[in-house]
Short mmCIF file of C-alpha atoms and ligand atoms in Angstrom, two decimals:
data_model
loop_
_atom_site.label_atom_id
_atom_site.label_comp_id
_atom_site.label_asym_id
_atom_site.label_seq_id
_atom_site.Cartn_x
_atom_site.Cartn_y
_atom_site.Cartn_z
CA MET A 1 0.04 0.03 0.04
CA HIS A 2 1.38 3.40 -0.90
CA VAL A 3 -0.21 5.85 1.38
CA ASN A 4 -0.87 9.45 0.50
CA ASP A 5 -3.63 10.68 2.64
CA THR A 6 -5.54 7.67 3.95
CA SER A 7 -4.73 4.53 5.61
CA GLN A 8 -6.95 2.27 3.49
CA GLY A 9 -6.60 -1.49 2.92
CA SER A 10 -3.97 -3.15 0.80
CA SER A 11 -4.44 -5.62 -1.84
CA SER A 12 -1.05 -7.22 -0.99
CA ARG A 13 -1.65 -7.68 2.70
CA PRO A 14 -4.22 -9.78 4.47
CA SER A 15 -6.95 -7.64 6.04
CA ALA A 16 -6.09 -8.58 9.71
CA GLU A 17 -2.65 -7.21 9.09
CA ASP A 18 -4.07 -4.02 7.48
CA ASP A 19 -6.21 -3.74 10.48
CA ALA A 20 -3.28 -3.88 12.92
CA ILE A 21 -1.66 -1.13 10.90
CA GLY A 22 -4.91 0.80 10.65
CA ARG A 23 -5.12 0.82 14.36
CA PHE A 24 -2.35 3.40 14.49
CA GLU A 25 -4.35 5.87 12.37
CA ARG A 26 -7.32 5.28 14.62
CA LEU A 27 -5.31 5.96 17.72
CA TYR A 28 -3.73 9.07 16.40
CA ALA A 29 -7.07 10.35 15.19
CA GLU A 30 -8.63 9.67 18.54
CA ALA A 31 -5.72 11.45 20.30
CA GLU A 32 -6.34 14.45 17.98
CA ARG A 33 -9.90 14.63 19.29
CA GLY A 34 -8.66 14.36 22.87
CA ALA A 35 -10.21 10.84 23.21
CA ALA A 36 -6.97 8.91 23.72
CA GLU A 37 -3.35 9.26 24.64
CA VAL A 38 -0.52 7.99 22.47
CA PRO A 39 1.93 6.19 24.78
CA TRP A 40 5.03 7.10 22.91
CA ASP A 41 4.11 10.85 22.75
CA LEU A 42 7.18 12.04 24.57
CA ALA A 43 9.01 15.32 24.14
CA ALA A 44 12.51 13.75 24.35
CA PRO A 45 14.01 11.44 21.89
CA HIS A 46 14.23 7.78 22.84
CA SER A 47 16.71 7.55 25.57
CA LEU A 48 18.55 4.74 23.83
CA LEU A 49 18.96 6.93 20.76
CA ALA A 50 20.07 9.88 22.72
CA GLU A 51 22.60 7.81 24.64
CA TRP A 52 23.95 6.25 21.43
CA THR A 53 24.34 9.63 19.69
CA ALA A 54 26.05 11.03 22.78
CA ARG A 55 28.58 8.11 22.62
CA VAL A 56 29.03 7.74 18.95
CA ARG A 57 28.71 11.46 18.06
CA PRO A 58 27.71 10.88 14.44
CA ASP A 59 28.39 13.77 12.25
CA GLY A 60 25.34 14.16 10.05
CA SER A 61 26.69 16.83 7.87
CA GLY A 62 26.23 16.00 4.20
CA ARG A 63 24.57 12.74 5.29
CA ARG A 64 20.93 11.60 4.92
CA ALA A 65 18.86 9.97 7.68
CA VAL A 66 15.45 8.33 7.66
CA VAL A 67 13.28 7.68 10.72
CA VAL A 68 10.85 4.82 10.15
CA GLY A 69 7.47 5.09 11.83
CA CYS A 70 8.29 8.61 13.15
CA GLY A 71 5.07 9.22 15.07
CA PHE A 72 5.24 12.91 16.28
CA GLY A 73 8.85 13.26 15.24
CA ARG A 74 10.67 13.12 18.63
CA ASP A 75 13.68 11.08 17.14
CA ALA A 76 13.67 12.89 13.79
CA GLU A 77 14.17 16.24 15.38
CA HIS A 78 17.03 14.78 17.36
CA LEU A 79 18.76 13.51 14.26
CA THR A 80 18.28 16.80 12.29
CA GLY A 81 19.85 18.59 15.28
CA LEU A 82 22.98 16.48 14.64
CA GLY A 83 23.16 17.80 11.18
CA PHE A 84 21.54 14.98 9.10
CA THR A 85 19.38 15.82 6.23
CA THR A 86 16.36 14.02 7.72
CA VAL A 87 13.31 12.36 6.23
CA ALA A 88 10.80 10.91 8.69
CA PHE A 89 7.73 8.87 7.56
CA ASP A 90 4.71 7.24 9.14
CA VAL A 91 1.90 5.28 7.75
CA SER A 92 -0.59 7.53 9.81
CA PRO A 93 -1.55 10.77 7.95
CA THR A 94 -2.82 12.10 11.29
CA ALA A 95 0.62 11.58 12.95
CA VAL A 96 2.41 13.13 10.08
CA ARG A 97 0.07 16.21 10.09
CA ALA A 98 0.66 16.51 13.83
CA ALA A 99 4.44 16.15 13.46
CA ARG A 100 4.57 18.91 10.81
CA ARG A 101 2.37 21.19 12.98
CA ARG A 102 4.47 20.52 16.16
CA HIS A 103 7.70 21.09 14.41
CA ALA A 104 6.79 23.94 12.06
CA GLY A 105 9.87 25.40 10.46
CA SER A 106 11.78 22.13 11.07
CA PRO A 107 14.10 21.11 8.30
CA VAL A 108 12.87 17.42 8.71
CA ARG A 109 10.75 16.33 5.80
CA TYR A 110 7.75 14.62 7.29
CA GLU A 111 6.13 12.19 4.84
CA VAL A 112 3.05 9.90 4.84
CA ALA A 113 4.58 6.52 3.56
CA ASP A 114 4.17 2.90 4.05
CA LEU A 115 7.14 0.90 5.09
CA PHE A 116 5.91 -1.94 2.85
CA ASP A 117 5.65 0.30 -0.24
CA PRO A 118 8.05 3.19 0.20
CA PRO A 119 8.97 5.65 -2.69
CA ALA A 120 11.19 3.78 -5.08
CA ASP A 121 14.01 6.26 -4.66
CA TRP A 122 14.21 5.62 -0.95
CA ALA A 123 15.84 2.22 -1.65
CA GLY A 124 19.46 2.40 -0.59
CA GLY A 125 18.92 6.15 0.05
CA PHE A 126 19.96 6.76 3.60
CA ASP A 127 23.23 6.92 5.52
CA LEU A 128 21.53 6.29 8.79
CA VAL A 129 18.26 4.41 9.11
CA LEU A 130 16.63 4.48 12.53
CA GLU A 131 14.03 1.88 13.32
CA SER A 132 12.80 2.37 16.84
CA MET A 133 9.95 0.47 18.37
CA ASN A 134 8.05 -0.13 15.15
CA VAL A 135 8.68 -3.65 13.92
CA GLN A 136 7.66 -5.01 17.39
CA ALA A 137 4.45 -3.04 17.09
CA LEU A 138 3.43 -5.10 13.88
CA PRO A 139 1.95 -8.43 13.86
CA VAL A 140 4.35 -11.36 13.85
CA GLY A 141 3.24 -12.23 10.34
CA LEU A 142 4.55 -9.09 9.06
CA ARG A 143 7.84 -9.28 10.89
CA ALA A 144 10.10 -10.71 8.25
CA ARG A 145 8.79 -8.32 5.51
CA ALA A 146 9.08 -5.33 7.81
CA THR A 147 12.71 -6.23 8.76
CA ALA A 148 13.70 -6.68 5.11
CA ALA A 149 11.92 -3.39 4.18
CA VAL A 150 13.84 -1.42 6.86
CA GLY A 151 17.20 -2.89 5.60
CA ARG A 152 16.47 -1.81 2.09
CA LEU A 153 16.60 1.79 2.99
CA VAL A 154 20.31 1.67 3.98
CA ALA A 155 22.86 3.27 1.53
CA PRO A 156 26.23 1.71 0.59
CA ARG A 157 28.48 2.54 3.44
CA GLY A 158 25.38 3.42 5.58
CA MET A 159 24.07 1.97 8.67
CA LEU A 160 20.86 0.94 10.44
CA LEU A 161 20.24 1.45 14.14
CA VAL A 162 17.52 -0.78 15.67
CA ILE A 163 15.98 -0.03 19.01
CA ALA A 164 13.41 -2.52 20.17
CA ALA A 165 11.72 -4.10 23.10
CA GLY A 166 13.06 -7.65 23.74
CA ARG A 167 11.99 -10.92 25.00
CA ARG A 168 13.71 -14.28 25.62
CA PRO A 169 12.86 -17.22 23.38
CA GLY A 170 9.89 -19.02 24.97
CA ASP A 171 8.61 -15.96 26.87
CA ALA A 172 4.85 -15.60 26.35
CA VAL A 173 3.90 -12.80 24.07
CA ASP A 174 0.50 -11.21 24.09
CA GLY A 175 0.89 -8.22 21.81
CA PRO A 176 0.80 -5.69 20.76
CA PRO A 177 3.64 -5.10 21.06
CA TRP A 178 5.39 -8.37 20.17
CA PRO A 179 8.94 -7.86 21.55
CA LEU A 180 11.80 -9.28 19.56
CA THR A 181 14.06 -12.17 20.45
CA ARG A 182 17.82 -11.62 19.88
CA ALA A 183 17.52 -13.88 16.83
CA GLU A 184 14.77 -11.64 15.47
CA VAL A 185 16.99 -8.57 16.04
CA GLU A 186 19.94 -10.32 14.50
CA SER A 187 17.74 -11.13 11.43
CA PHE A 188 18.25 -7.50 10.26
CA ALA A 189 21.67 -8.64 9.04
CA ALA A 190 20.54 -9.75 5.67
CA ALA A 191 20.89 -8.65 2.11
CA GLY A 192 24.27 -7.11 2.50
CA LEU A 193 23.94 -5.74 6.07
CA THR A 194 26.63 -6.86 8.41
CA PRO A 195 25.90 -6.92 12.09
CA GLY A 196 27.69 -4.58 14.51
CA PRO A 197 27.13 -4.53 18.34
CA VAL A 198 23.92 -5.96 19.59
CA GLU A 199 23.49 -4.54 23.07
CA GLU A 200 21.15 -6.08 25.58
CA ILE A 201 19.83 -3.35 27.95
CA THR A 202 17.71 -3.49 31.09
CA ALA A 203 15.19 -0.58 30.88
CA PRO A 204 14.24 1.30 34.08
CA ASP A 205 11.02 -0.78 34.15
CA GLY A 206 13.12 -3.97 34.27
CA GLY A 207 12.16 -4.87 30.66
CA LEU A 208 14.64 -6.08 28.07
CA ARG A 209 15.72 -3.66 25.24
CA TRP A 210 17.89 -4.08 22.13
CA ARG A 211 20.01 -1.56 20.58
CA ALA A 212 21.79 -2.90 17.50
CA GLU A 213 23.85 -1.68 14.64
CA PHE A 214 24.00 -3.01 11.14
CA HIS A 215 26.33 -1.78 8.42
CA ARG A 216 26.35 -1.88 4.67
CA SER A 217 29.87 -2.08 3.04
C1 LIG B 1 4.85 2.03 18.52
S1 LIG B 1 4.80 3.42 17.46
C2 LIG B 1 6.52 4.02 17.62
C3 LIG B 1 6.63 5.48 17.01
C4 LIG B 1 8.06 6.07 17.17
N1 LIG B 1 8.96 5.26 16.47
C5 LIG B 1 8.44 6.36 18.58
O1 LIG B 1 9.21 5.46 19.13
O2 LIG B 1 7.94 7.43 19.15
C6 LIG B 1 4.83 2.59 15.79
C7 LIG B 1 4.77 3.69 14.72
O3 LIG B 1 4.91 2.89 13.47
C8 LIG B 1 3.98 3.39 12.57
N2 LIG B 1 3.71 2.44 11.57
C9 LIG B 1 3.08 1.24 11.62
N3 LIG B 1 3.07 0.60 10.49
C10 LIG B 1 3.71 1.42 9.59
C11 LIG B 1 4.09 1.16 8.23
N4 LIG B 1 3.74 0.11 7.57
N5 LIG B 1 4.77 2.14 7.67
C12 LIG B 1 5.12 3.33 8.32
N6 LIG B 1 4.89 3.48 9.60
C13 LIG B 1 4.16 2.48 10.29
C14 LIG B 1 2.80 3.76 13.46
O4 LIG B 1 1.75 4.66 12.90
C15 LIG B 1 3.42 4.39 14.60
O5 LIG B 1 3.61 5.79 14.58
#
């Protein structure tokens, strides 16, 4: 589905999966009416992203970043602040409209787009790809396709940073979300992506988190 201004169904995806994606638009629309809260609506960038950029100090000048499933843009604004020419996209038109409103004047290009059908010229188009807390929010039946779609955005000599909630193999999952096992995180290393560090982190709430790098030569 290539989304321009709706989150209608897709002919290439079973309707239950479309519905799982459509629930984001419904949540954002309810939040816009004041009838719901978006749990990830936080002013600060994700702490695991902020820590990583503080440590690695990536120089974004002359480099392109893309933020997958950007929501209201908290991480995109962080990356643009580091000098990256940043595109941030979400399947939810309401979220993208809100991000543009919140960050009026921001150099970030906020776009409505579907990870499963992104603009063709995004393939291999980004020096830094950020996938934070999105793949886990999609039904398990979409995971392999989502993982591959994220990886396709990475440019030659570019990198992918994955931040995700984690679980141990055999842990019960009752999503959403459906946290990732280490093997599921490691599966981002495909189609020319080489794994870098895969960090296992204990969040303040005691939950498991992954922060993992993948590089394209
Ligand atoms: C759990 S939220 C995380 C949002 C953001 N990454 C953050 O951490 O604040 C998942 C986001 O992915 C978006 N999303 C879900 N399916 C998508 C798809 N197929 N393409 C692009 N974005 C999608 C949702 O609309 C939602 O904003």
